[in-house]
Amino acid sequence: MSKNVITRFAPSPTGFLHIGGARTALFNWVYAKKMGGKMLLRIEDTDRARSSQDAVDAILDGMKWLGLNWSGDPVSQFENKQRHIDIANQLVKSGHAYKCYCSQDELSKMREEAKAKGLPPSYNGLCKEITAQDSPKDIEPVIRIKTPFEREIIVKDHVQGDVVFNTKNLDDFIILRSDKSPTYMLAVVVDDHDMEVSHIIRGDDHLTNAARQVVIYNALGWDVPDMAHIPLIHGADGAKLSKRHGALGVDAYRKMGYLPAAVRNYLARLGWSHGDDEIFSTEQMIDWFELDDLNKGASRFDFVKLANINAQYIRNEKPEYLFSVMLELTKELSMDDDLTGLKENEQTVLNALPDLQSRAKTIVELVQLTQFIHAKRPLLIDEKAKEQLNDESKEMIFSLAKNLDALTEWSLEEIKTCIKSFAQEKDIKLGKIAQPLRAALTGGLASPGVFEVMAIIGKQESLARLADQSC
Ligand code: GLU
C-alpha cells in the first residue's frame, strides 16, 4: 500500500532563500501536490548564533512569492530540543549510544594516531565501555551513537540509486553535545520521524549525512523515509554556483523583474525534465513530476535561459496582471508614480501592454518600455537620439506632421498608411523616417514601433512632441 506522502522543506535560517533552496522547496512541494499529500516546513534553527528572525522572514517571503505553500505552522527545530535530549538519553539506556568524557587533547591525539595510520580522523571508541560508576563526575559528557562496526549501510535513493556506505568510515559520531544541544544528525532524524515525514528530498550535499542518519533510525527501530538527494546547481561554466552565476536570494530575482511562475518553471528544469518540454504550466509540472525522473548530473544555472522563459511568460500574461506586478515592483524599488507615471496613465499603459509585452524579458524592462507614455514635454533627448535629429530630419518631421495632422481618424492603420505614402512620395526609406521620429516621440532609440507609439500616446501628444523637435 502506498504511504501517505508527507514531504518537508527544512532550511537553516542563516540567510535568504537562495535559488538552490528554492528548488529543493519546489520539488518537495510538487511531489506532495502530485501525491495528494502535504509539504511541511521546518526551520532548522538550532544554531542559535547563526539563525535570525530576519532570515526566517526572508525564507517565508520567498516561498510565498514563489507560491510554495506549506501545511500547518512552520516548525521550529530549536523548540523540540527537550525531545531530542530525551531520545539521546533513551539511546544511552537502550545501549545504542554512550556518554563520552574525552577532552579536546585526547580527541586531537586520536586524530593524530588515525592520521599516522593513514585512516580518516575518527573517534576510537575509548569511552564506549565506561560504566556509570567509573564515569568522571566533574565533566559534562557528550553522547555518541554506537555505530555498528564494519557494516554496510545502504541509502536507497530515488536519484542516486542504492548508495553503499561502510560504517567504518562513519565512527561513533556525537548526537548530543555537552551543553545538551542536539547535533543536526539527531535533530533531523527525530523531527522527521515525529512529523511523519515519508519522503526526504534535499541537496546531495546531505548524502553522507543520510548514511549517519540511517544509523540513528536503525538504533531507534524507526522506518527510514524514502530519500531523493538532488545534485547541486552549478554555474553556467560548470563551477560551483556563486553570486556571479546567480546564487542570489529569491527576492533578488523578484527585484530583477522575474515572474514567480517563470522562476518556478525554470527551477523545475534545473534537475528535472519531461522530454524536451521547456515551458509548462504548474499543473502540468505536478501532473508529470516523478522522483525517479530527477536528473543524476549537476545542472547549470543559465541566466539567458531564465530570461527567455521569463520573456515567454510575460508575453502570455494578461495586461492587468502585468500591470499589478509593475506597480508592486516599482513601489518596492522606490520608484514612485512621479517617476514612472504608471498609475497616472493606467488606461494608456493597459492599452499599450499587448504591444509592449512581447518586447520585454523582465518586468523592469517592461516598465522602461512604458516610459515614453509618461515622458513630459519637451522630452529629454538622449545622446544617441540627438544624432538622429539634424536639420534635414527636422524638416522632414515638420512636413510629415502636416500630413498626420490632416488625418481624421487616429488609428494604427491610418498612421501607418500616412507615413508609408509620405515615404513613397518623398522617396525616403521607411527606416530613415522611423529613427528620427522615434527620437522625437520618445527621446530615445529603443521603443516599440513608431506607429504604435503614436497610436498609444494619441494625436495631440504625438503632434506636440513632433512640433517640439521640428523646425
Ligand atoms: N537544514 C539543512 C540545510 O539547510 C537541510 C537539512 C535536511 O534537509 O535534512 O541544508
Coordinates of N, CA and C in Angstrom, one line a residue, residues 154-377:
I154 N 23.0 0.9 3.5 CA 22.6 1.2 2.1 C 21.6 2.4 2.2
V155 N 21.9 3.5 1.5 CA 20.9 4.5 1.4 C 20.2 4.3 0.1
K156 N 18.9 4.0 0.2 CA 18.1 3.7 -1.1 C 17.6 5.1 -1.5
D157 N 18.1 5.5 -2.7 CA 17.8 6.9 -3.1 C 17.2 6.9 -4.4
H158 N 16.1 7.7 -4.6 CA 15.4 7.8 -5.8 C 16.3 8.4 -7.0
V159 N 17.3 9.2 -6.6 CA 18.1 9.8 -7.6 C 19.4 9.1 -7.8
Q160 N 20.0 8.8 -6.6 CA 21.4 8.2 -6.7 C 21.4 6.7 -6.8
G161 N 20.2 6.0 -6.6 CA 20.2 4.6 -6.6 C 20.6 4.1 -5.2
D162 N 21.0 2.8 -5.1 CA 21.4 2.3 -3.8 C 22.9 2.8 -3.5
V163 N 23.0 3.6 -2.5 CA 24.4 4.1 -2.2 C 24.9 3.3 -1.0
V164 N 26.0 2.7 -1.2 CA 26.5 1.8 -0.1 C 27.6 2.5 0.7
F165 N 27.5 2.6 2.0 CA 28.5 3.1 2.9 C 29.0 2.1 3.8
N166 N 30.3 2.1 4.1 CA 30.7 1.1 5.1 C 30.9 1.9 6.4
T167 N 30.3 1.3 7.5 CA 30.3 2.1 8.8 C 31.6 2.4 9.4
K168 N 32.7 1.7 8.8 CA 34.0 2.0 9.4 C 34.4 3.5 9.1
N169 N 33.7 4.1 8.1 CA 34.0 5.5 7.8 C 33.2 6.4 8.5
L170 N 32.3 5.9 9.3 CA 31.3 6.9 9.9 C 31.6 7.2 11.4
D171 N 32.3 6.4 12.1 CA 32.7 6.4 13.5 C 31.5 6.7 14.5
D172 N 31.8 6.7 15.7 CA 30.7 7.0 16.7 C 30.5 8.5 16.9
F173 N 29.7 9.0 16.0 CA 29.6 10.5 16.0 C 28.7 11.0 17.1
I174 N 28.9 12.3 17.4 CA 28.1 12.9 18.5 C 26.7 13.2 18.1
I175 N 25.8 12.8 19.0 CA 24.4 13.2 18.8 C 23.9 14.3 19.8
L176 N 24.5 14.3 20.9 CA 24.2 15.4 21.9 C 25.5 16.0 22.4
R177 N 25.5 17.3 22.3 CA 26.8 18.0 22.8 C 26.8 18.1 24.3
S178 N 27.9 18.5 24.9 CA 28.0 18.6 26.4 C 27.1 19.7 26.9
D179 N 26.7 20.7 26.1 CA 25.8 21.7 26.6 C 24.3 21.3 26.4
K180 N 24.1 20.0 26.1 CA 22.8 19.4 25.9 C 22.1 19.9 24.6
S181 N 22.9 20.5 23.7 CA 22.3 20.8 22.4 C 22.4 19.6 21.4
P182 N 21.4 19.3 20.7 CA 21.5 18.2 19.8 C 22.3 18.5 18.6
T183 N 22.9 17.6 18.0 CA 23.6 17.8 16.7 C 22.5 17.7 15.6
Y184 N 22.8 18.3 14.4 CA 21.9 18.2 13.3 C 21.5 16.8 13.0
M185 N 22.4 15.9 13.1 CA 22.2 14.5 12.8 C 21.0 13.9 13.6
L186 N 21.0 14.2 14.9 CA 20.0 13.7 15.8 C 18.7 14.4 15.5
A187 N 18.8 15.8 15.5 CA 17.6 16.6 15.5 C 16.8 16.3 14.2
V188 N 17.5 16.1 13.1 CA 16.8 15.9 11.8 C 16.0 14.6 11.8
V189 N 16.6 13.5 12.4 CA 16.0 12.2 12.4 C 14.8 12.2 13.3
V190 N 14.9 12.8 14.5 CA 13.8 12.8 15.5 C 12.7 13.6 14.9
D191 N 13.0 14.8 14.3 CA 11.9 15.7 13.8 C 11.2 15.0 12.6
D192 N 12.0 14.5 11.7 CA 11.4 13.8 10.5 C 10.5 12.7 11.0
H193 N 10.9 11.9 12.0 CA 10.1 10.9 12.5 C 8.8 11.4 13.1
D194 N 9.0 12.4 14.0 CA 7.8 12.9 14.7 C 6.8 13.6 13.8
M195 N 7.4 14.2 12.7 CA 6.5 14.9 11.7 C 5.9 13.9 10.7
E196 N 6.2 12.7 10.9 CA 5.8 11.6 10.0 C 6.1 11.8 8.5
V197 N 7.3 12.4 8.4 CA 7.8 12.6 7.0 C 8.0 11.3 6.3
S198 N 7.4 11.2 5.1 CA 7.6 10.0 4.3 C 8.7 10.1 3.3
H199 N 8.9 11.3 2.8 CA 9.9 11.5 1.7 C 10.8 12.7 2.0
I200 N 12.1 12.4 2.0 CA 13.1 13.5 2.2 C 13.7 13.8 0.9
I201 N 13.5 15.0 0.4 CA 14.0 15.5 -0.9 C 14.9 16.7 -0.5
R202 N 16.2 16.5 -0.8 CA 17.2 17.6 -0.4 C 18.4 17.5 -1.3
G203 N 19.3 18.5 -1.1 CA 20.5 18.5 -1.9 C 21.5 17.3 -1.6
D204 N 22.2 16.9 -2.7 CA 23.1 15.8 -2.4 C 24.3 16.0 -1.6
D205 N 24.4 17.3 -1.1 CA 25.5 17.5 -0.1 C 25.1 16.9 1.2
H206 N 23.9 16.4 1.3 CA 23.5 15.7 2.5 C 23.5 14.1 2.4
L207 N 24.1 13.7 1.3 CA 24.1 12.2 1.1 C 24.8 11.4 2.2
T208 N 26.0 11.9 2.5 CA 26.8 11.2 3.6 C 26.1 11.3 4.9
N209 N 25.4 12.5 5.1 CA 24.6 12.6 6.4 C 23.5 11.6 6.4
A210 N 23.0 11.3 5.2 CA 21.9 10.3 5.2 C 22.4 9.0 5.8
A211 N 23.6 8.6 5.5 CA 24.1 7.3 6.0 C 24.2 7.3 7.5
R212 N 24.6 8.5 8.1 CA 24.7 8.6 9.5 C 23.3 8.6 10.1
Q213 N 22.4 9.2 9.4 CA 21.0 9.3 9.9 C 20.4 7.9 9.9
V214 N 20.7 7.1 8.9 CA 20.2 5.7 8.9 C 20.7 4.9 10.1
V215 N 21.9 5.2 10.5 CA 22.4 4.6 11.8 C 21.5 4.9 12.9
I216 N 21.1 6.1 13.0 CA 20.2 6.6 14.1 C 18.8 5.9 14.0
Y217 N 18.3 6.0 12.7 CA 17.0 5.3 12.5 C 17.0 3.9 13.0
N218 N 18.1 3.2 12.6 CA 18.2 1.8 12.9 C 18.2 1.6 14.4
A219 N 19.0 2.4 15.1 CA 19.2 2.3 16.5 C 17.8 2.5 17.2
L220 N 17.0 3.3 16.7 CA 15.7 3.6 17.3 C 14.6 2.7 16.8
G221 N 15.0 1.8 15.8 CA 14.0 0.9 15.3 C 12.9 1.6 14.5
W222 N 13.2 2.8 13.9 CA 12.2 3.6 13.1 C 12.4 3.3 11.7
D223 N 11.3 3.4 10.9 CA 11.4 3.3 9.4 C 12.2 4.5 8.8
V224 N 13.0 4.2 7.9 CA 13.8 5.3 7.2 C 12.8 5.8 6.1
P225 N 12.6 7.1 6.0 CA 11.8 7.7 4.9 C 12.4 7.4 3.6
D226 N 11.7 7.5 2.5 CA 12.2 7.5 1.2 C 13.1 8.7 1.0
M227 N 14.2 8.5 0.2 CA 15.1 9.7 0.1 C 15.3 10.0 -1.4
A228 N 15.5 11.3 -1.7 CA 15.9 11.7 -3.0 C 16.9 12.8 -2.8
H229 N 18.2 12.6 -3.1 CA 19.2 13.6 -3.0 C 19.5 14.2 -4.4
I230 N 19.1 15.5 -4.5 CA 19.3 16.1 -5.8 C 20.6 16.8 -6.0
P231 N 21.2 16.6 -7.2 CA 22.5 17.2 -7.4 C 22.5 18.7 -7.3
L232 N 23.6 19.3 -6.9 CA 23.6 20.7 -6.7 C 23.5 21.5 -8.1
I233 N 23.3 22.8 -7.9 CA 23.2 23.6 -9.1 C 24.6 24.2 -9.3
H234 N 25.1 24.1 -10.5 CA 26.4 24.8 -10.8 C 26.2 26.0 -11.7
G235 N 27.2 26.8 -11.8 CA 27.1 28.0 -12.7 C 27.2 27.5 -14.1
A236 N 26.9 28.5 -15.0 CA 26.9 28.1 -16.5 C 28.2 27.6 -16.9
D237 N 29.3 27.9 -16.3 CA 30.6 27.5 -16.7 C 31.0 26.1 -16.0
G238 N 30.1 25.6 -15.2 CA 30.3 24.3 -14.6 C 30.9 24.4 -13.2
A239 N 31.3 25.6 -12.8 CA 31.9 25.8 -11.5 C 30.9 25.9 -10.4
K240 N 31.3 25.8 -9.2 CA 30.3 25.9 -8.1 C 29.5 27.2 -8.2
L241 N 28.3 27.2 -7.9 CA 27.4 28.4 -8.0 C 27.9 29.5 -7.1
S242 N 28.1 30.6 -7.7 CA 28.5 31.8 -6.8 C 27.5 32.9 -7.2
K243 N 27.7 34.0 -6.5 CA 26.7 35.1 -6.8 C 26.7 35.5 -8.2
R244 N 27.9 35.5 -8.8 CA 28.1 35.9 -10.2 C 27.3 35.0 -11.1
H245 N 27.1 33.8 -10.7 CA 26.4 32.8 -11.5 C 24.9 32.8 -11.3
G246 N 24.5 33.5 -10.3 CA 23.0 33.6 -10.0 C 22.7 33.0 -8.6
A247 N 23.7 32.7 -7.8 CA 23.4 32.2 -6.4 C 22.9 33.3 -5.5
L248 N 21.7 33.9 -5.9 CA 21.2 35.0 -5.2 C 19.9 34.6 -4.4
G249 N 19.5 35.5 -3.6 CA 18.2 35.2 -2.9 C 17.0 35.3 -3.9
V250 N 16.0 34.6 -3.6 CA 14.8 34.6 -4.5 C 14.3 36.1 -4.6
D251 N 14.5 36.9 -3.6 CA 14.0 38.3 -3.7 C 14.8 39.1 -4.7
A252 N 16.0 38.7 -4.9 CA 16.8 39.4 -6.0 C 16.2 39.1 -7.4
Y253 N 15.7 37.9 -7.6 CA 15.0 37.6 -8.9 C 13.7 38.4 -9.0
R254 N 13.0 38.5 -7.9 CA 11.8 39.3 -7.9 C 12.1 40.8 -8.3
K255 N 13.2 41.3 -7.7 CA 13.6 42.7 -7.9 C 14.1 42.9 -9.3
M256 N 14.7 41.8 -9.9 CA 15.2 42.0 -11.3 C 14.0 41.9 -12.3
G257 N 12.8 41.6 -11.8 CA 11.7 41.6 -12.7 C 11.3 40.2 -13.3
Y258 N 11.6 39.2 -12.5 CA 11.2 37.8 -13.0 C 9.8 37.5 -12.4
L259 N 9.0 36.8 -13.1 CA 7.7 36.4 -12.6 C 7.8 35.1 -11.9
P260 N 7.1 35.0 -10.8 CA 7.2 33.7 -10.0 C 6.9 32.5 -10.8
A261 N 5.9 32.5 -11.7 CA 5.6 31.3 -12.5 C 6.8 30.9 -13.4
A262 N 7.5 32.0 -13.9 CA 8.6 31.7 -14.8 C 9.8 31.1 -14.0
V263 N 10.0 31.6 -12.8 CA 11.1 31.1 -11.9 C 10.8 29.7 -11.5
R264 N 9.5 29.4 -11.2 CA 9.1 28.0 -10.9 C 9.4 27.1 -12.0
N265 N 9.0 27.5 -13.2 CA 9.2 26.7 -14.4 C 10.7 26.5 -14.6
Y266 N 11.5 27.6 -14.5 CA 12.9 27.4 -14.8 C 13.6 26.5 -13.7
L267 N 13.2 26.7 -12.5 CA 13.8 25.9 -11.4 C 13.5 24.4 -11.6
A268 N 12.3 24.2 -12.0 CA 11.9 22.8 -12.2 C 12.8 22.1 -13.3
R269 N 13.2 22.9 -14.3 CA 14.0 22.4 -15.3 C 15.5 22.2 -14.9
L270 N 15.8 22.8 -13.8 CA 17.2 22.6 -13.2 C 17.2 21.3 -12.4
G271 N 17.4 20.2 -13.0 CA 17.4 19.0 -12.3 C 16.3 18.0 -12.5
W272 N 15.3 18.4 -13.3 CA 14.2 17.5 -13.7 C 13.8 17.8 -15.1
S273 N 13.4 16.8 -15.8 CA 13.0 17.1 -17.2 C 11.8 16.2 -17.6
H274 N 11.0 16.7 -18.5 CA 9.9 15.9 -19.0 C 10.1 16.0 -20.5
G275 N 10.7 15.0 -21.1 CA 11.1 15.1 -22.5 C 11.8 16.3 -22.8
D276 N 11.4 17.0 -23.9 CA 12.1 18.2 -24.3 C 11.3 19.5 -23.9
D277 N 10.3 19.3 -23.1 CA 9.5 20.4 -22.7 C 10.2 21.4 -21.9
E278 N 10.2 22.7 -22.3 CA 10.9 23.8 -21.6 C 9.9 24.6 -20.9
I279 N 8.8 24.8 -21.5 CA 7.7 25.7 -20.9 C 6.6 24.8 -20.5
F280 N 6.2 24.8 -19.3 CA 5.0 24.1 -18.9 C 4.3 24.8 -17.7
S281 N 3.0 24.5 -17.6 CA 2.3 25.2 -16.5 C 2.6 24.4 -15.2
T282 N 2.2 25.1 -14.1 CA 2.4 24.4 -12.8 C 1.6 23.1 -12.7
E283 N 0.4 23.2 -13.3 CA -0.5 22.0 -13.3 C 0.2 20.8 -14.1
Q284 N 0.8 21.2 -15.2 CA 1.5 20.1 -16.0 C 2.7 19.5 -15.2
M285 N 3.4 20.5 -14.5 CA 4.6 20.1 -13.8 C 4.1 19.1 -12.7
I286 N 3.0 19.4 -12.0 CA 2.5 18.5 -10.9 C 2.1 17.1 -11.5
D287 N 1.4 17.2 -12.7 CA 1.0 16.0 -13.3 C 2.1 15.1 -13.8
W288 N 3.2 15.7 -14.3 CA 4.3 14.9 -14.9 C 5.3 14.5 -13.9
F289 N 5.4 15.2 -12.8 CA 6.6 15.0 -11.9 C 6.7 13.6 -11.4
E290 N 7.9 13.0 -11.4 CA 8.2 11.7 -10.8 C 9.6 11.9 -10.2
L291 N 9.7 11.4 -8.9 CA 11.0 11.5 -8.3 C 12.1 10.8 -9.1
D292 N 11.7 9.7 -9.7 CA 12.7 8.9 -10.5 C 13.2 9.6 -11.7
D293 N 12.5 10.7 -12.1 CA 13.0 11.5 -13.3 C 13.9 12.6 -12.9
L294 N 14.2 12.7 -11.6 CA 15.2 13.8 -11.2 C 16.5 13.4 -11.8
N295 N 17.2 14.4 -12.3 CA 18.5 14.1 -13.0 C 19.6 13.8 -12.0
K296 N 20.5 12.9 -12.5 CA 21.6 12.5 -11.6 C 22.8 13.5 -11.7
G297 N 22.9 14.1 -12.8 CA 24.0 15.0 -13.0 C 23.7 16.4 -12.5
A298 N 24.8 17.2 -12.2 CA 24.5 18.5 -11.7 C 24.0 19.4 -12.9
S299 N 23.1 20.3 -12.5 CA 22.5 21.2 -13.5 C 23.3 22.5 -13.5
R300 N 23.1 23.2 -14.6 CA 23.8 24.5 -14.7 C 22.8 25.7 -14.8
F301 N 23.1 26.6 -13.9 CA 22.2 27.8 -13.9 C 22.5 28.7 -15.1
D302 N 21.6 29.0 -15.9 CA 21.8 29.8 -17.1 C 20.8 31.0 -17.1
F303 N 21.4 32.2 -16.9 CA 20.6 33.4 -16.9 C 19.9 33.6 -18.2
V304 N 20.5 33.3 -19.3 CA 19.9 33.5 -20.6 C 18.6 32.7 -20.7
K305 N 18.7 31.4 -20.3 CA 17.5 30.6 -20.4 C 16.4 31.1 -19.5
L306 N 16.8 31.5 -18.3 CA 15.8 32.0 -17.4 C 15.1 33.3 -18.0
A307 N 15.9 34.1 -18.6 CA 15.4 35.4 -19.2 C 14.4 35.0 -20.4
N308 N 14.8 34.0 -21.1 CA 14.0 33.6 -22.2 C 12.6 33.0 -21.8
I309 N 12.7 32.2 -20.7 CA 11.5 31.7 -20.2 C 10.6 32.8 -19.6
N310 N 11.3 33.7 -18.9 CA 10.5 34.9 -18.3 C 9.8 35.7 -19.5
A311 N 10.6 35.9 -20.6 CA 10.0 36.6 -21.7 C 8.7 35.9 -22.2
Q312 N 8.8 34.6 -22.3 CA 7.6 33.9 -22.8 C 6.4 34.0 -21.8
Y313 N 6.7 34.0 -20.5 CA 5.6 34.2 -19.5 C 5.0 35.6 -19.6
I314 N 5.9 36.6 -19.8 CA 5.5 38.0 -19.9 C 4.6 38.1 -21.1
R315 N 5.0 37.5 -22.2 CA 4.3 37.6 -23.5 C 2.8 37.0 -23.3
N316 N 2.7 36.0 -22.5 CA 1.4 35.3 -22.4 C 0.5 35.7 -21.3
E317 N 1.1 36.6 -20.4 CA 0.2 37.0 -19.3 C -0.8 38.1 -19.7
K318 N -1.8 38.2 -18.8 CA -2.8 39.3 -19.0 C -2.2 40.6 -18.7
P319 N -2.5 41.7 -19.5 CA -2.0 43.0 -19.1 C -2.4 43.5 -17.7
E320 N -3.5 43.1 -17.2 CA -3.9 43.5 -15.9 C -3.0 42.9 -14.8
Y321 N -2.6 41.7 -15.0 CA -1.7 41.1 -14.1 C -0.3 41.7 -14.1
L322 N 0.1 41.9 -15.4 CA 1.5 42.5 -15.6 C 1.5 43.9 -14.9
F323 N 0.4 44.6 -15.2 CA 0.3 46.0 -14.6 C 0.4 46.0 -13.1
S324 N -0.2 45.0 -12.5 CA -0.2 45.0 -11.0 C 1.3 44.6 -10.5
V325 N 1.9 43.7 -11.3 CA 3.3 43.4 -10.9 C 4.2 44.6 -11.1
M326 N 4.0 45.3 -12.2 CA 4.8 46.5 -12.4 C 4.6 47.5 -11.3
L327 N 3.4 47.7 -10.9 CA 3.1 48.7 -9.8 C 3.9 48.3 -8.5
E328 N 3.7 47.0 -8.2 CA 4.3 46.5 -7.0 C 5.8 46.6 -7.0
L329 N 6.4 46.3 -8.1 CA 7.8 46.3 -8.3 C 8.4 47.7 -8.2
T330 N 7.7 48.6 -8.9 CA 8.3 50.0 -8.9 C 8.2 50.5 -7.5
K331 N 7.1 50.1 -6.8 CA 7.0 50.6 -5.4 C 8.1 50.1 -4.5
E332 N 8.4 48.8 -4.7 CA 9.5 48.2 -4.0 C 10.9 48.8 -4.3
L333 N 11.0 49.2 -5.6 CA 12.3 49.7 -6.0 C 12.3 51.2 -5.7
S334 N 11.3 51.7 -4.9 CA 11.2 53.1 -4.6 C 11.1 54.0 -5.8
M335 N 10.5 53.6 -6.8 CA 10.2 54.5 -8.0 C 8.8 54.9 -7.8
D336 N 8.5 56.1 -7.4 CA 7.1 56.5 -7.2 C 6.5 56.9 -8.5
D337 N 5.2 57.2 -8.4 CA 4.4 57.4 -9.7 C 4.9 58.7 -10.4
D338 N 5.5 59.6 -9.7 CA 6.1 60.8 -10.4 C 7.1 60.4 -11.5
L339 N 7.8 59.3 -11.1 CA 8.9 58.8 -11.9 C 8.3 57.9 -13.1
T340 N 7.4 57.1 -12.7 CA 7.0 56.1 -13.7 C 5.7 56.4 -14.4
G341 N 4.9 57.2 -13.7 CA 3.6 57.6 -14.3 C 2.7 56.4 -14.6
L342 N 2.9 55.3 -13.9 CA 2.1 54.1 -14.2 C 0.6 54.3 -13.8
K343 N 0.5 54.8 -12.6 CA -0.9 55.0 -12.1 C -1.6 56.1 -12.9
E344 N -0.9 57.1 -13.1 CA -1.4 58.3 -13.8 C -1.9 57.9 -15.2
N345 N -1.2 57.0 -15.8 CA -1.5 56.6 -17.2 C -2.1 55.2 -17.3
E346 N -2.7 54.8 -16.2 CA -3.1 53.4 -16.1 C -3.8 52.8 -17.4
Q347 N -4.8 53.5 -17.9 CA -5.5 53.0 -19.0 C -4.7 53.0 -20.3
T348 N -3.9 54.0 -20.5 CA -3.0 54.0 -21.7 C -2.0 52.9 -21.6
V349 N -1.4 52.7 -20.4 CA -0.4 51.6 -20.2 C -1.1 50.3 -20.5
L350 N -2.3 50.1 -20.0 CA -3.0 48.8 -20.2 C -3.3 48.6 -21.7
N351 N -3.6 49.7 -22.4 CA -3.9 49.6 -23.8 C -2.6 49.2 -24.6
A352 N -1.5 49.8 -24.0 CA -0.2 49.6 -24.7 C 0.4 48.2 -24.5
L353 N 0.1 47.6 -23.3 CA 0.8 46.4 -22.9 C 0.8 45.3 -24.0
P354 N -0.4 45.0 -24.7 CA -0.3 43.9 -25.7 C 0.8 44.2 -26.7
D355 N 1.1 45.4 -27.0 CA 2.2 45.7 -28.0 C 3.5 45.5 -27.3
L356 N 3.6 45.9 -26.1 CA 4.9 46.0 -25.4 C 5.4 44.7 -24.8
Q357 N 4.4 43.9 -24.3 CA 4.8 42.8 -23.5 C 5.6 41.7 -24.3
S358 N 5.5 41.7 -25.6 CA 6.4 40.8 -26.3 C 7.8 41.3 -26.5
R359 N 8.1 42.5 -26.0 CA 9.4 43.0 -26.2 C 10.3 43.0 -25.0
A360 N 9.7 42.6 -23.9 CA 10.4 42.7 -22.6 C 10.8 41.3 -22.1
K361 N 12.0 41.2 -21.5 CA 12.4 39.9 -20.9 C 12.1 39.9 -19.4
T362 N 12.1 41.1 -18.9 CA 11.8 41.3 -17.4 C 10.7 42.3 -17.2
I363 N 10.2 42.4 -16.0 CA 9.2 43.4 -15.7 C 9.9 44.8 -15.6
V364 N 11.2 44.8 -15.2 CA 11.9 46.0 -15.2 C 12.0 46.6 -16.6
E365 N 12.3 45.7 -17.6 CA 12.3 46.2 -19.0 C 11.0 46.7 -19.4
L366 N 9.9 46.0 -19.0 CA 8.6 46.4 -19.4 C 8.2 47.8 -18.9
V367 N 8.6 48.0 -17.6 CA 8.4 49.4 -17.1 C 9.2 50.4 -17.9
Q368 N 10.4 50.1 -18.3 CA 11.2 51.0 -19.1 C 10.5 51.3 -20.4
L369 N 9.9 50.2 -21.0 CA 9.3 50.3 -22.3 C 8.1 51.2 -22.3
T370 N 7.5 51.4 -21.1 CA 6.3 52.2 -21.0 C 6.6 53.7 -20.7
Q371 N 7.9 54.0 -20.5 CA 8.3 55.3 -20.1 C 8.0 56.4 -21.1
F372 N 7.9 56.0 -22.4 CA 7.6 57.1 -23.4 C 6.2 57.6 -23.2
I373 N 5.4 56.8 -22.6 CA 4.0 57.3 -22.4 C 4.0 58.4 -21.4
H374 N 4.8 58.3 -20.4 CA 4.7 59.3 -19.3 C 5.7 60.5 -19.5
A375 N 6.6 60.3 -20.5 CA 7.6 61.4 -20.7 C 6.9 62.8 -20.8
K376 N 7.5 63.8 -20.2 CA 6.9 65.1 -20.2 C 7.6 66.0 -21.2
R377 N 6.8 66.8 -21.9 CA 7.3 67.7 -23.0 C 7.9 68.9 -22.3

